[in-house]
mmCIF file of C-alpha atoms in Angstrom:
data_model
loop_
_atom_site.group_PDB
_atom_site.id
_atom_site.type_symbol
_atom_site.label_atom_id
_atom_site.label_comp_id
_atom_site.label_asym_id
_atom_site.label_seq_id
_atom_site.Cartn_x
_atom_site.Cartn_y
_atom_site.Cartn_z
ATOM 1 C CA MET A 22 0.000 0.000 0.000
ATOM 2 C CA SER A 23 1.425 3.385 -0.960
ATOM 3 C CA CYS A 24 1.613 6.294 1.456
ATOM 4 C CA PRO A 25 -0.708 9.201 0.535
ATOM 5 C CA PHE A 26 1.778 11.690 2.024
ATOM 6 C CA CYS A 27 4.778 10.436 0.045
ATOM 7 C CA SER A 28 3.141 11.423 -3.256
ATOM 8 C CA ILE A 29 1.021 14.563 -2.992
ATOM 9 C CA ASP A 30 -1.023 16.252 -5.694
ATOM 10 C CA GLU A 31 0.475 19.719 -6.210
ATOM 11 C CA SER A 32 -2.972 21.341 -6.036
ATOM 12 C CA ARG A 33 -3.095 20.479 -2.313
ATOM 13 C CA ILE A 34 0.198 22.183 -1.406
ATOM 14 C CA ALA A 35 -0.080 25.392 0.621
ATOM 15 C CA PHE A 36 3.702 25.769 1.095
ATOM 16 C CA SER A 37 6.826 23.647 1.436
ATOM 17 C CA ASN A 38 10.540 23.700 2.156
ATOM 18 C CA ASP A 39 13.359 21.143 2.258
ATOM 19 C CA LEU A 40 11.985 19.432 5.378
ATOM 20 C CA VAL A 41 8.201 19.828 5.428
ATOM 21 C CA ILE A 42 5.206 20.233 3.213
ATOM 22 C CA ALA A 43 1.899 21.837 4.193
ATOM 23 C CA ILE A 44 -1.144 20.432 2.456
ATOM 24 C CA TRP A 45 -4.859 21.097 2.548
ATOM 25 C CA ASP A 46 -6.635 18.174 4.212
ATOM 26 C CA ARG A 47 -8.669 16.038 1.788
ATOM 27 C CA PHE A 48 -11.358 15.562 4.457
ATOM 28 C CA PRO A 49 -11.295 18.896 6.310
ATOM 29 C CA VAL A 50 -12.830 19.254 9.752
ATOM 30 C CA SER A 51 -13.339 22.935 8.938
ATOM 31 C CA GLN A 52 -12.598 25.288 6.065
ATOM 32 C CA GLY A 53 -8.811 25.764 5.871
ATOM 33 C CA HIS A 54 -7.797 22.533 7.669
ATOM 34 C CA LEU A 55 -4.073 22.156 6.961
ATOM 35 C CA LEU A 56 -1.622 19.306 7.544
ATOM 36 C CA ILE A 57 2.097 19.756 8.206
ATOM 37 C CA VAL A 58 3.957 16.680 6.936
ATOM 38 C CA PRO A 59 7.681 15.908 7.060
ATOM 39 C CA ASN A 60 9.157 15.156 3.638
ATOM 40 C CA ARG A 61 10.886 12.071 5.008
ATOM 41 C CA HIS A 62 8.535 9.181 5.683
ATOM 42 C CA ALA A 63 8.468 8.663 9.450
ATOM 43 C CA SER A 64 5.522 7.097 11.256
ATOM 44 C CA ALA A 65 5.506 9.030 14.514
ATOM 45 C CA TRP A 66 6.809 12.165 16.230
ATOM 46 C CA SER A 67 9.272 9.972 18.090
ATOM 47 C CA ASP A 68 10.706 8.779 14.750
ATOM 48 C CA LEU A 69 11.611 12.305 13.638
ATOM 49 C CA ASN A 70 15.007 13.845 14.250
ATOM 50 C CA LEU A 71 15.410 17.163 16.072
ATOM 51 C CA VAL A 72 15.832 19.161 12.860
ATOM 52 C CA GLU A 73 12.581 17.740 11.432
ATOM 53 C CA ARG A 74 10.737 18.382 14.688
ATOM 54 C CA SER A 75 11.936 21.972 14.711
ATOM 55 C CA ALA A 76 10.879 22.465 11.073
ATOM 56 C CA ILE A 77 7.405 21.107 11.833
ATOM 57 C CA TRP A 78 7.059 23.329 14.878
ATOM 58 C CA SER A 79 8.149 26.376 12.861
ATOM 59 C CA ALA A 80 5.708 25.491 10.089
ATOM 60 C CA ILE A 81 2.809 25.929 12.517
ATOM 61 C CA ASP A 82 3.372 29.701 12.477
ATOM 62 C CA GLN A 83 3.487 29.791 8.694
ATOM 63 C CA GLY A 84 0.448 27.515 8.459
ATOM 64 C CA GLN A 85 -1.616 29.661 10.776
ATOM 65 C CA ALA A 86 -0.609 32.769 8.810
ATOM 66 C CA VAL A 87 -1.647 31.190 5.483
ATOM 67 C CA ILE A 88 -4.949 30.005 6.924
ATOM 68 C CA SER A 89 -5.623 33.351 8.609
ATOM 69 C CA GLU A 90 -5.014 35.325 5.441
ATOM 70 C CA ARG A 91 -7.205 33.076 3.304
ATOM 71 C CA PHE A 92 -10.020 32.021 5.674
ATOM 72 C CA ARG A 93 -10.036 34.482 8.616
ATOM 73 C CA PRO A 94 -10.730 31.955 11.419
ATOM 74 C CA ASP A 95 -11.415 32.982 15.001
ATOM 75 C CA GLY A 96 -9.059 30.414 16.556
ATOM 76 C CA PHE A 97 -7.136 27.166 16.024
ATOM 77 C CA ASN A 98 -6.733 23.639 17.320
ATOM 78 C CA VAL A 99 -3.260 22.249 16.622
ATOM 79 C CA GLY A 100 -2.109 18.707 17.264
ATOM 80 C CA PHE A 101 -1.351 15.228 16.049
ATOM 81 C CA ASN A 102 -2.511 11.665 16.597
ATOM 82 C CA GLU A 103 0.363 9.302 17.371
ATOM 83 C CA ARG A 104 -0.205 5.590 16.856
ATOM 84 C CA ALA A 105 -3.448 3.672 16.361
ATOM 85 C CA ALA A 106 -4.600 3.968 19.989
ATOM 86 C CA ALA A 107 -4.669 7.760 19.559
ATOM 87 C CA GLY A 108 -6.543 7.581 16.263
ATOM 88 C CA GLN A 109 -3.679 7.773 13.758
ATOM 89 C CA THR A 110 -4.857 6.232 10.467
ATOM 90 C CA ILE A 111 -2.089 7.303 8.072
ATOM 91 C CA PHE A 112 1.240 6.172 9.450
ATOM 92 C CA HIS A 113 3.305 9.009 8.040
ATOM 93 C CA PHE A 114 3.540 11.633 10.764
ATOM 94 C CA HIS A 115 1.362 14.694 10.185
ATOM 95 C CA LEU A 116 0.271 17.590 12.366
ATOM 96 C CA HIS A 117 -3.195 19.116 12.002
ATOM 97 C CA ILE A 118 -3.861 22.837 12.065
ATOM 98 C CA ILE A 119 -7.632 23.100 12.325
ATOM 99 C CA PRO A 120 -9.137 26.570 12.012
ATOM 100 C CA ARG A 121 -12.015 27.265 14.349
ATOM 101 C CA TYR A 122 -14.860 29.661 13.747
ATOM 102 C CA GLN A 123 -17.093 31.447 16.235
ATOM 103 C CA SER A 124 -20.184 29.269 16.805
ATOM 104 C CA ASP A 125 -18.865 26.286 14.763
ATOM 105 C CA VAL A 126 -19.903 24.181 17.778
ATOM 106 C CA ALA A 127 -22.298 25.037 20.594
ATOM 107 C CA ASP A 128 -19.639 24.970 23.324
ATOM 108 C CA PRO A 129 -15.988 24.864 22.220
ATOM 109 C CA ARG A 130 -14.607 24.799 25.780
ATOM 110 C CA GLY A 131 -12.294 21.858 26.293
ATOM 111 C CA GLY A 132 -10.975 21.967 22.717
ATOM 112 C CA ILE A 133 -8.851 18.925 22.005
ATOM 113 C CA ARG A 134 -9.831 17.410 25.332
ATOM 114 C CA HIS A 135 -12.908 16.199 23.420
ATOM 115 C CA VAL A 136 -10.904 13.308 21.972
ATOM 116 C CA ILE A 137 -12.249 11.441 25.002
ATOM 117 C CA PRO A 138 -15.755 12.946 25.144
ATOM 118 C CA ASN A 139 -16.754 12.118 28.724
ATOM 119 C CA LYS A 140 -13.509 13.690 29.989
ATOM 120 C CA ALA A 141 -13.717 16.880 27.930
ATOM 121 C CA ASN A 142 -15.512 19.073 30.435
ATOM 122 C CA TYR A 143 -13.237 18.899 33.462
ATOM 123 C CA ARG A 144 -15.301 21.646 35.074
ATOM 124 C CA SER A 145 -18.561 19.665 35.080
ATOM 125 C CA GLU A 146 -20.227 18.699 38.339
ATOM 126 C CA GLU A 147 -20.031 15.006 37.395
ATOM 127 C CA ARG A 148 -16.257 15.160 36.913
ATOM 128 C CA ARG A 149 -15.714 17.088 40.165
ATOM 129 C CA VAL A 150 -17.783 14.617 42.157
ATOM 130 C CA GLY A 151 -15.872 11.734 40.563
ATOM 131 C CA LYS A 152 -12.553 13.194 41.751
ATOM 132 C CA GLU A 153 -13.836 13.748 45.265
ATOM 133 C CA GLY A 154 -15.326 10.267 45.594
#
C-alpha cells in the first residue's frame, strides 16, 4: 500500500521547504484545515530527528498565517494523533492545524480534550464529584 503523504497532488500544497510540506486536508474538519507533513517518511513524532521536529514546529506559524489570510478563522486547534490507539490512520507523521470559527460548535470549551468525550468538560459537576469520591 502506498503512502498518501509520500506522493502529494500539487494542487493540495499550501507551502513547502526542504523538510516539510503543508497540504490542505482532503477531508477537512473545517474550512482551511491544513496538515504539516515531514518530507521524510516517518511514522511518529518519536521517529523524527530534532531538525525535522523543529521544522514542523516552525511550520505551525506559517500555516496559521496562510490560513488566517485566506479564511479568517477565530481560533485554532493544533495537534497530532500518534499511533493507532490515539486515532492515527495514516502512518506518516502529520500535524493538524484546524481553524475554528465562532459558533462552529455550541460549546468549544475543552478543545482537544474532546478526543475522550466524557472527559472533555473537566469543570462539570459530574467530573468534580468523581474526583472527590
